[in-house]
CSV table of C-alpha atoms in Angstrom, one decimal:
chain,number,residue,atom,x,y,z
S,1,MET,CA,-152.3,-72.6,-63.5
S,2,ARG,CA,-153.2,-71.1,-67.1
S,3,ILE,CA,-150.3,-70.8,-69.3
S,4,VAL,CA,-149.5,-68.9,-72.7
S,5,LEU,CA,-146.2,-70.0,-74.6
S,6,ALA,CA,-144.6,-67.5,-76.9
S,7,ASP,CA,-141.8,-69.2,-79.0
S,8,ASP,CA,-141.2,-68.8,-82.6
S,9,GLU,CA,-140.4,-72.4,-82.8
S,10,ARG,CA,-143.4,-75.1,-83.3
S,11,MET,CA,-141.5,-78.1,-81.9
S,12,VAL,CA,-140.5,-76.1,-78.9
S,13,ARG,CA,-144.2,-75.2,-78.2
S,14,THR,CA,-145.4,-78.6,-79.0
S,15,ALA,CA,-142.9,-80.1,-76.4
S,16,LEU,CA,-143.8,-77.6,-73.6
S,17,ARG,CA,-147.2,-77.9,-74.2
S,18,ALA,CA,-147.2,-81.9,-74.0
S,19,ILE,CA,-145.4,-81.3,-70.8
S,20,LEU,CA,-147.2,-78.9,-69.2
S,21,GLY,CA,-150.7,-80.3,-70.5
S,22,ALA,CA,-149.9,-83.9,-68.5
S,23,GLU,CA,-149.8,-82.1,-65.1
S,24,PRO,CA,-153.1,-82.0,-63.4
S,25,ASP,CA,-152.9,-78.7,-62.2
S,26,MET,CA,-151.7,-76.9,-65.2
S,27,GLU,CA,-153.3,-76.0,-68.6
S,28,VAL,CA,-152.1,-74.5,-71.9
S,29,VAL,CA,-154.3,-72.0,-73.0
S,30,GLY,CA,-152.5,-70.2,-76.1
S,31,GLU,CA,-149.6,-70.1,-78.0
S,32,ALA,CA,-148.1,-67.3,-80.1
S,33,ALA,CA,-145.2,-67.4,-82.4
S,34,THR,CA,-143.8,-63.9,-82.1
S,35,GLY,CA,-143.5,-61.3,-79.3
S,36,ALA,CA,-146.1,-59.1,-81.4
S,37,GLU,CA,-148.4,-62.1,-81.4
S,38,ALA,CA,-148.0,-62.8,-77.8
S,39,VAL,CA,-148.8,-59.2,-75.9
S,40,PRO,CA,-152.3,-59.0,-77.2
S,41,LEU,CA,-152.8,-62.8,-76.7
S,42,ILE,CA,-151.8,-62.6,-73.2
S,43,ARG,CA,-153.9,-59.2,-72.6
S,44,GLU,CA,-156.8,-61.3,-74.1
S,45,LEU,CA,-156.2,-64.7,-72.1
S,46,ARG,CA,-154.9,-63.0,-68.8
S,47,PRO,CA,-152.9,-66.4,-67.9
S,48,ASP,CA,-151.0,-67.0,-64.6
S,49,ILE,CA,-147.9,-68.0,-66.3
S,50,VAL,CA,-146.2,-67.0,-69.5
S,51,LEU,CA,-143.2,-69.0,-71.2
S,52,MET,CA,-141.5,-66.3,-73.0
S,53,ASP,CA,-138.7,-67.1,-75.8
S,54,VAL,CA,-136.2,-64.5,-75.1
S,55,ARG,CA,-135.3,-64.1,-79.1
S,56,MET,CA,-138.2,-64.0,-81.2
S,57,PRO,CA,-139.0,-62.1,-84.2
S,58,GLU,CA,-141.0,-58.8,-84.7
S,59,ILE,CA,-140.7,-58.2,-81.1
S,60,ASP,CA,-138.5,-59.9,-78.7
S,61,GLY,CA,-139.0,-61.5,-75.3
S,62,ILE,CA,-137.6,-58.5,-73.6
S,63,ARG,CA,-139.7,-55.8,-75.2
S,64,ALA,CA,-142.6,-58.0,-75.1
S,65,THR,CA,-142.3,-58.6,-71.4
S,66,GLU,CA,-142.3,-55.1,-71.0
S,67,GLN,CA,-145.4,-54.3,-72.9
S,68,VAL,CA,-147.2,-57.2,-70.9
S,69,LEU,CA,-146.2,-56.0,-67.7
S,70,THR,CA,-146.8,-52.2,-68.1
S,71,GLY,CA,-150.1,-52.6,-70.1
S,72,MET,CA,-151.9,-54.8,-67.6
S,73,ALA,CA,-153.5,-54.3,-64.1
S,74,GLU,CA,-152.5,-57.8,-62.8
S,75,PRO,CA,-150.2,-59.1,-65.3
S,76,PRO,CA,-149.0,-62.9,-65.1
S,77,ARG,CA,-145.6,-63.9,-64.2
S,78,ILE,CA,-143.3,-64.3,-67.1
S,79,ILE,CA,-140.5,-66.7,-67.3
S,80,VAL,CA,-138.3,-66.1,-70.2
S,81,VAL,CA,-136.7,-69.5,-71.9
S,82,THR,CA,-133.5,-69.1,-73.6
S,83,THR,CA,-130.7,-71.5,-74.9
S,84,PHE,CA,-127.7,-69.8,-73.0
S,85,GLU,CA,-127.9,-68.8,-69.4
S,86,ASN,CA,-125.5,-66.3,-69.5
S,87,ASP,CA,-127.0,-64.2,-72.2
S,88,ALA,CA,-127.4,-60.4,-71.8
S,89,TYR,CA,-130.7,-60.7,-73.1
S,90,VAL,CA,-131.6,-63.2,-70.3
S,91,TYR,CA,-130.3,-60.4,-67.2
S,92,ASP,CA,-132.2,-57.5,-69.6
S,93,ALA,CA,-135.6,-59.7,-69.6
S,94,LEU,CA,-135.2,-60.2,-65.8
S,95,ARG,CA,-134.4,-56.5,-65.5
S,96,ALA,CA,-137.7,-55.6,-67.4
S,97,GLY,CA,-139.9,-58.1,-65.0
S,98,ALA,CA,-139.6,-61.5,-65.9
S,99,SER,CA,-139.6,-63.3,-63.0
S,100,GLY,CA,-137.2,-66.1,-63.8
S,101,PHE,CA,-135.7,-68.0,-66.7
S,102,LEU,CA,-135.5,-71.3,-68.1
S,103,LEU,CA,-133.3,-73.1,-70.2
S,104,LYS,CA,-134.6,-74.8,-73.2
S,105,ARG,CA,-132.4,-77.9,-72.8
S,106,ALA,CA,-134.2,-78.2,-69.4
S,107,GLY,CA,-135.8,-81.6,-68.2
S,108,VAL,CA,-139.2,-82.3,-67.7
S,109,GLU,CA,-138.9,-82.0,-64.1
S,110,ASP,CA,-137.0,-78.6,-64.1
S,111,LEU,CA,-139.4,-77.2,-66.4
S,112,VAL,CA,-142.4,-78.1,-64.4
S,113,GLN,CA,-140.6,-77.3,-60.8
S,114,ALA,CA,-139.7,-74.1,-62.3
S,115,VAL,CA,-143.6,-73.1,-63.3
S,116,ARG,CA,-144.6,-74.3,-59.7
S,117,MET,CA,-141.8,-72.1,-58.0
S,118,VAL,CA,-142.2,-68.9,-60.2
S,119,ALA,CA,-146.2,-69.3,-59.5
S,120,ARG,CA,-145.7,-69.8,-55.5
S,121,SER,CA,-143.2,-66.9,-55.7
S,122,ASP,CA,-141.6,-67.9,-52.1
S,123,SER,CA,-138.1,-68.4,-53.6
S,124,LEU,CA,-135.8,-67.4,-56.4
S,125,LEU,CA,-135.4,-69.4,-59.4
S,126,PHE,CA,-132.3,-70.7,-60.2
S,127,PRO,CA,-130.7,-68.1,-57.9
S,128,ALA,CA,-127.1,-69.1,-58.5
S,129,ALA,CA,-127.4,-68.0,-62.3
S,130,VAL,CA,-129.1,-65.2,-61.5
S,131,ARG,CA,-126.0,-64.2,-59.1
S,132,GLU,CA,-123.8,-65.1,-62.0
S,133,LEU,CA,-126.2,-62.6,-64.3
S,134,ALA,CA,-125.9,-59.7,-62.0
S,135,ALA,CA,-122.1,-60.1,-61.4
S,136,ARG,CA,-121.5,-60.1,-65.2
S,137,TYR,CA,-124.0,-57.1,-66.1
S,138,ALA,CA,-125.4,-55.2,-63.4
S,139,GLY,CA,-122.2,-53.1,-63.3
S,140,ALA,CA,-123.1,-52.0,-67.0
S,141,ARG,CA,-126.5,-51.1,-66.4
S,142,ALA,CA,-127.6,-47.5,-65.1
S,143,ALA,CA,-128.5,-48.3,-61.3
S,144,ARG,CA,-132.3,-47.1,-60.6
S,145,GLU,CA,-130.9,-45.5,-56.8
S,146,SER,CA,-127.6,-45.9,-54.8
S,147,ALA,CA,-127.0,-48.4,-52.2
S,148,ARG,CA,-127.8,-45.8,-49.7
S,149,ALA,CA,-130.8,-44.8,-51.0
S,150,LEU,CA,-132.1,-48.4,-51.4
S,151,ARG,CA,-131.0,-48.9,-47.6
S,152,ALA,CA,-133.0,-45.9,-46.5
S,153,ARG,CA,-136.3,-47.2,-47.7
S,154,LEU,CA,-135.9,-50.6,-45.7
S,155,SER,CA,-136.1,-51.2,-42.2
S,156,ASP,CA,-133.1,-53.2,-40.2
S,157,ARG,CA,-135.1,-56.5,-40.7
S,158,GLU,CA,-136.0,-55.8,-44.0
S,159,ALA,CA,-132.3,-55.1,-45.2
S,160,ASP,CA,-131.2,-58.6,-43.9
S,161,VAL,CA,-134.5,-60.4,-45.6
S,162,LEU,CA,-133.4,-58.8,-49.2
S,163,ARG,CA,-129.7,-59.9,-48.3
S,164,LEU,CA,-130.7,-63.4,-47.7
S,165,MET,CA,-132.9,-63.3,-50.6
S,166,ALA,CA,-130.3,-62.4,-53.1
S,167,LYS,CA,-128.6,-65.7,-51.6
S,168,GLY,CA,-131.5,-67.6,-53.0
S,169,LEU,CA,-132.9,-68.5,-49.5
S,170,THR,CA,-136.7,-69.5,-49.5
S,171,ASN,CA,-138.8,-68.1,-47.0
S,172,ALA,CA,-138.6,-71.2,-44.9
S,173,GLU,CA,-134.9,-70.8,-45.0
S,174,ILE,CA,-134.7,-67.3,-44.3
S,175,ALA,CA,-137.1,-68.0,-41.0
S,176,ASP,CA,-134.6,-70.5,-40.0
S,177,ARG,CA,-131.7,-68.0,-40.5
S,178,LEU,CA,-133.0,-65.1,-38.6
S,179,THR,CA,-135.1,-67.4,-35.9
S,180,VAL,CA,-138.7,-66.0,-36.7
S,181,GLY,CA,-141.8,-67.5,-38.2
S,182,PRO,CA,-142.3,-68.0,-41.9
S,183,ALA,CA,-145.4,-65.4,-41.7
S,184,THR,CA,-143.1,-62.7,-40.3
S,185,VAL,CA,-140.8,-63.5,-43.3
S,186,LYS,CA,-143.5,-63.5,-45.7
S,187,THR,CA,-144.6,-60.0,-44.3
S,188,HIS,CA,-141.3,-58.5,-44.6
S,189,VAL,CA,-140.9,-59.8,-48.1
S,190,ALA,CA,-143.8,-57.9,-49.0
S,191,GLY,CA,-142.4,-54.9,-47.2
S,192,VAL,CA,-139.4,-55.1,-48.9
S,193,LEU,CA,-141.4,-55.4,-52.4
S,194,ALA,CA,-143.6,-52.6,-51.8
S,195,LYS,CA,-140.7,-50.2,-50.7
S,196,LEU,CA,-138.8,-50.9,-53.5
S,197,GLY,CA,-141.6,-50.5,-55.8
S,198,VAL,CA,-141.1,-54.1,-57.3
S,199,ARG,CA,-143.4,-57.0,-58.2
S,200,ASP,CA,-141.8,-60.0,-57.2
S,201,ARG,CA,-138.2,-61.1,-55.5
S,202,THR,CA,-136.2,-61.5,-58.7
S,203,GLN,CA,-136.6,-57.7,-59.3
S,204,ALA,CA,-135.8,-57.0,-55.5
S,205,VAL,CA,-132.5,-58.9,-56.0
S,206,ILE,CA,-132.0,-57.3,-59.2
S,207,ALA,CA,-132.4,-54.0,-57.8
S,208,ALA,CA,-129.8,-55.0,-54.6
S,209,TYR,CA,-127.3,-55.7,-57.0
S,210,GLU,CA,-127.5,-52.6,-59.2
S,211,SER,CA,-127.6,-50.4,-56.7
S,212,GLY,CA,-124.2,-52.1,-54.8
S,213,PHE,CA,-126.4,-52.8,-51.9
S,214,VAL,CA,-125.6,-56.6,-52.7
S,215,ARG,CA,-122.3,-57.2,-54.2
S,216,PRO,CA,-121.2,-60.3,-56.2
S,217,GLY,CA,-119.4,-62.9,-54.6
Protein backbone atom coordinates (compact mmCIF):
# COMPACT_ATOMS: atom_id res chain seq x y z
CA MET A 1 0.00 0.00 0.00
CA ARG A 2 1.30 3.41 -0.98
CA ILE A 3 0.48 6.06 1.64
CA VAL A 4 0.60 9.86 1.80
CA LEU A 5 0.66 11.70 5.14
CA ALA A 6 -0.91 15.15 5.49
CA ASP A 7 -0.43 16.82 8.88
CA ASP A 8 0.88 20.21 9.93
CA GLU A 9 2.87 18.70 12.82
CA ARG A 10 6.25 17.38 11.70
CA MET A 11 6.54 15.12 14.75
CA VAL A 12 3.22 13.46 13.94
CA ARG A 13 4.29 12.84 10.35
CA THR A 14 7.63 11.45 11.52
CA ALA A 15 5.94 9.07 13.95
CA LEU A 16 3.42 7.90 11.36
CA ARG A 17 6.16 7.37 8.76
CA ALA A 18 8.20 5.29 11.21
CA ILE A 19 5.24 3.12 12.21
CA LEU A 20 3.80 2.52 8.76
CA GLY A 21 7.17 2.27 7.03
CA ALA A 22 8.07 -0.64 9.32
CA GLU A 23 5.24 -2.72 7.85
CA PRO A 24 6.32 -4.95 4.94
CA ASP A 25 3.23 -4.15 2.88
CA MET A 26 3.18 -0.37 3.43
CA GLU A 27 5.24 2.48 2.00
CA VAL A 28 4.97 6.18 2.82
CA VAL A 29 5.52 7.86 -0.54
CA GLY A 30 4.91 11.50 0.38
CA GLU A 31 4.20 14.07 3.09
CA ALA A 32 2.38 17.41 3.18
CA ALA A 33 2.16 20.02 5.93
CA THR A 34 -1.03 21.73 4.72
CA GLY A 35 -4.16 20.84 2.83
CA ALA A 36 -3.02 23.11 0.01
CA GLU A 37 0.15 21.04 -0.31
CA ALA A 38 -1.66 17.74 0.10
CA VAL A 39 -4.14 18.00 -2.77
CA PRO A 40 -1.65 18.37 -5.68
CA LEU A 41 0.74 15.90 -4.04
CA ILE A 42 -1.97 13.25 -3.81
CA ARG A 43 -3.00 13.87 -7.41
CA GLU A 44 0.62 13.50 -8.52
CA LEU A 45 1.56 10.42 -6.45
CA ARG A 46 -1.81 8.60 -6.64
CA PRO A 47 -1.45 6.71 -3.34
CA ASP A 48 -3.78 3.99 -2.13
CA ILE A 49 -4.35 5.55 1.31
CA VAL A 50 -4.09 9.09 2.69
CA LEU A 51 -3.86 9.93 6.39
CA MET A 52 -5.32 13.44 6.49
CA ASP A 53 -5.25 15.71 9.54
CA VAL A 54 -8.73 17.16 9.90
CA ARG A 55 -7.44 20.58 11.04
CA MET A 56 -4.68 22.11 8.92
CA PRO A 57 -3.78 25.64 7.79
CA GLU A 58 -4.72 27.08 4.39
CA ILE A 59 -7.07 24.22 3.48
CA ASP A 60 -8.43 21.98 6.23
CA GLY A 61 -8.84 18.22 5.95
CA ILE A 62 -12.50 18.46 5.01
CA ARG A 63 -11.95 20.71 1.99
CA ALA A 64 -8.83 18.79 0.99
CA THR A 65 -10.80 15.54 1.10
CA GLU A 66 -13.53 17.03 -1.09
CA GLN A 67 -10.99 18.33 -3.61
CA VAL A 68 -9.14 15.03 -3.82
CA LEU A 69 -12.26 12.93 -4.23
CA THR A 70 -13.82 15.19 -6.87
CA GLY A 71 -10.63 15.76 -8.81
CA MET A 72 -9.39 12.21 -9.41
CA ALA A 73 -10.84 9.41 -11.50
CA GLU A 74 -9.61 6.77 -9.04
CA PRO A 75 -9.06 8.61 -5.76
CA PRO A 76 -7.39 7.04 -2.73
CA ARG A 77 -9.19 6.06 0.43
CA ILE A 78 -8.82 8.79 3.02
CA ILE A 79 -8.56 8.35 6.78
CA VAL A 80 -8.91 11.61 8.67
CA VAL A 81 -6.73 11.97 11.73
CA THR A 82 -8.13 13.85 14.69
CA THR A 83 -7.65 14.60 18.38
CA PHE A 84 -11.33 14.34 19.35
CA GLU A 85 -13.57 11.61 17.94
CA ASN A 86 -16.81 13.48 18.67
CA ASP A 87 -15.77 16.55 16.72
CA ALA A 88 -18.25 17.87 14.15
CA TYR A 89 -15.24 18.30 11.84
CA VAL A 90 -14.80 14.52 11.84
CA TYR A 91 -18.41 13.92 10.84
CA ASP A 92 -18.15 16.52 8.08
CA ALA A 93 -14.97 14.86 6.81
CA LEU A 94 -16.76 11.49 6.67
CA ARG A 95 -19.67 13.17 4.96
CA ALA A 96 -17.23 14.69 2.45
CA GLY A 97 -16.03 11.23 1.49
CA ALA A 98 -13.42 10.09 4.01
CA SER A 99 -13.54 6.33 4.58
CA GLY A 100 -12.88 6.54 8.32
CA PHE A 101 -11.10 8.38 11.07
CA LEU A 102 -8.26 7.71 13.46
CA LEU A 103 -7.38 9.33 16.78
CA LYS A 104 -3.91 10.83 17.13
CA ARG A 105 -3.50 8.98 20.40
CA ALA A 106 -4.15 5.60 18.73
CA GLY A 107 -1.66 2.86 19.45
CA VAL A 108 0.62 1.31 16.87
CA GLU A 109 -1.55 -1.79 16.39
CA ASP A 110 -4.73 0.28 16.04
CA LEU A 111 -3.08 2.50 13.43
CA VAL A 112 -1.83 -0.38 11.31
CA GLN A 113 -5.12 -2.26 11.63
CA ALA A 114 -7.09 0.84 10.64
CA VAL A 115 -5.08 1.31 7.45
CA ARG A 116 -5.50 -2.34 6.48
CA MET A 117 -9.21 -2.32 7.29
CA VAL A 118 -9.89 0.75 5.16
CA ALA A 119 -7.81 -0.72 2.33
CA ARG A 120 -9.89 -3.93 2.42
CA SER A 121 -13.16 -1.96 2.72
CA ASP A 122 -15.07 -5.01 3.95
CA SER A 123 -16.10 -3.47 7.27
CA LEU A 124 -16.78 -0.12 8.91
CA LEU A 125 -13.85 1.41 10.78
CA PHE A 126 -14.78 2.06 14.45
CA PRO A 127 -18.51 1.46 13.85
CA ALA A 128 -19.62 2.45 17.37
CA ALA A 129 -17.91 5.83 17.01
CA VAL A 130 -19.43 6.39 13.56
CA ARG A 131 -22.89 5.61 14.96
CA GLU A 132 -22.30 8.06 17.80
CA LEU A 133 -21.23 10.77 15.36
CA ALA A 134 -24.30 10.11 13.24
CA ALA A 135 -26.59 10.27 16.27
CA ARG A 136 -25.09 13.62 17.24
CA TYR A 137 -24.75 15.39 13.90
CA ALA A 138 -26.80 13.71 11.16
CA GLY A 139 -30.04 15.43 12.12
CA ALA A 140 -28.42 18.85 11.80
CA ARG A 141 -27.35 18.22 8.20
CA ALA A 142 -29.67 18.46 5.22
CA ALA A 143 -30.43 14.91 4.11
CA ARG A 144 -29.62 14.18 0.50
CA GLU A 145 -32.89 12.23 0.21
CA SER A 146 -35.72 10.88 2.36
CA ALA A 147 -35.78 7.45 3.96
CA ARG A 148 -38.56 6.45 1.56
CA ALA A 149 -36.58 7.57 -1.49
CA LEU A 150 -33.46 5.78 -0.30
CA ARG A 151 -35.41 2.59 0.44
CA ALA A 152 -37.02 2.67 -3.00
CA ARG A 153 -33.59 2.38 -4.59
CA LEU A 154 -32.80 -0.92 -2.87
CA SER A 155 -34.05 -4.49 -3.07
CA ASP A 156 -35.29 -6.07 0.16
CA ARG A 157 -32.02 -7.94 0.63
CA GLU A 158 -29.93 -4.85 -0.09
CA ALA A 159 -31.95 -2.95 2.52
CA ASP A 160 -31.21 -5.72 5.04
CA VAL A 161 -27.51 -5.54 4.16
CA LEU A 162 -27.42 -1.76 4.61
CA ARG A 163 -29.01 -2.03 8.06
CA LEU A 164 -26.39 -4.58 9.08
CA MET A 165 -23.61 -2.46 7.59
CA ALA A 166 -24.82 0.42 9.75
CA LYS A 167 -24.49 -1.81 12.81
CA GLY A 168 -20.83 -2.27 11.92
CA LEU A 169 -20.97 -5.90 10.82
CA THR A 170 -18.28 -7.17 8.47
CA ASN A 171 -19.13 -8.96 5.25
CA ALA A 172 -18.46 -12.30 6.95
CA GLU A 173 -20.74 -11.40 9.87
CA ILE A 174 -23.49 -10.24 7.51
CA ALA A 175 -23.18 -13.54 5.63
CA ASP A 176 -23.65 -15.47 8.88
CA ARG A 177 -26.62 -13.33 9.91
CA LEU A 178 -28.40 -13.71 6.56
CA THR A 179 -27.29 -17.32 6.00
CA VAL A 180 -25.75 -16.62 2.63
CA GLY A 181 -22.24 -16.87 1.23
CA PRO A 182 -19.65 -14.08 1.60
CA ALA A 183 -19.57 -13.63 -2.18
CA THR A 184 -23.31 -12.97 -2.15
CA VAL A 185 -22.89 -10.33 0.55
CA LYS A 186 -20.09 -8.70 -1.42
CA THR A 187 -22.42 -8.49 -4.43
CA HIS A 188 -25.19 -6.95 -2.32
CA VAL A 189 -22.80 -4.41 -0.78
CA ALA A 190 -21.63 -3.42 -4.26
CA GLY A 191 -25.27 -3.03 -5.27
CA VAL A 192 -26.00 -0.78 -2.29
CA LEU A 193 -23.01 1.44 -3.06
CA ALA A 194 -23.90 1.71 -6.73
CA LYS A 195 -27.57 2.49 -6.14
CA LEU A 196 -26.82 5.10 -3.48
CA GLY A 197 -24.08 6.65 -5.61
CA VAL A 198 -21.40 6.35 -2.91
CA ARG A 199 -17.91 4.93 -3.08
CA ASP A 200 -17.66 2.98 0.18
CA ARG A 201 -19.66 1.61 3.09
CA THR A 202 -18.90 4.58 5.34
CA GLN A 203 -20.68 6.90 2.88
CA ALA A 204 -23.56 4.43 2.62
CA VAL A 205 -23.99 4.40 6.38
CA ILE A 206 -23.86 8.21 6.57
CA ALA A 207 -26.57 8.40 3.89
CA ALA A 208 -28.68 5.84 5.75
CA TYR A 209 -28.54 7.83 8.99
CA GLU A 210 -29.08 11.23 7.42
CA SER A 211 -32.16 10.06 5.51
CA GLY A 212 -33.64 8.43 8.60
CA PHE A 213 -33.59 4.98 6.96
CA VAL A 214 -31.43 3.93 9.91
CA ARG A 215 -32.06 5.63 13.23
CA PRO A 216 -29.63 5.99 16.13
CA GLY A 217 -30.07 3.63 19.05
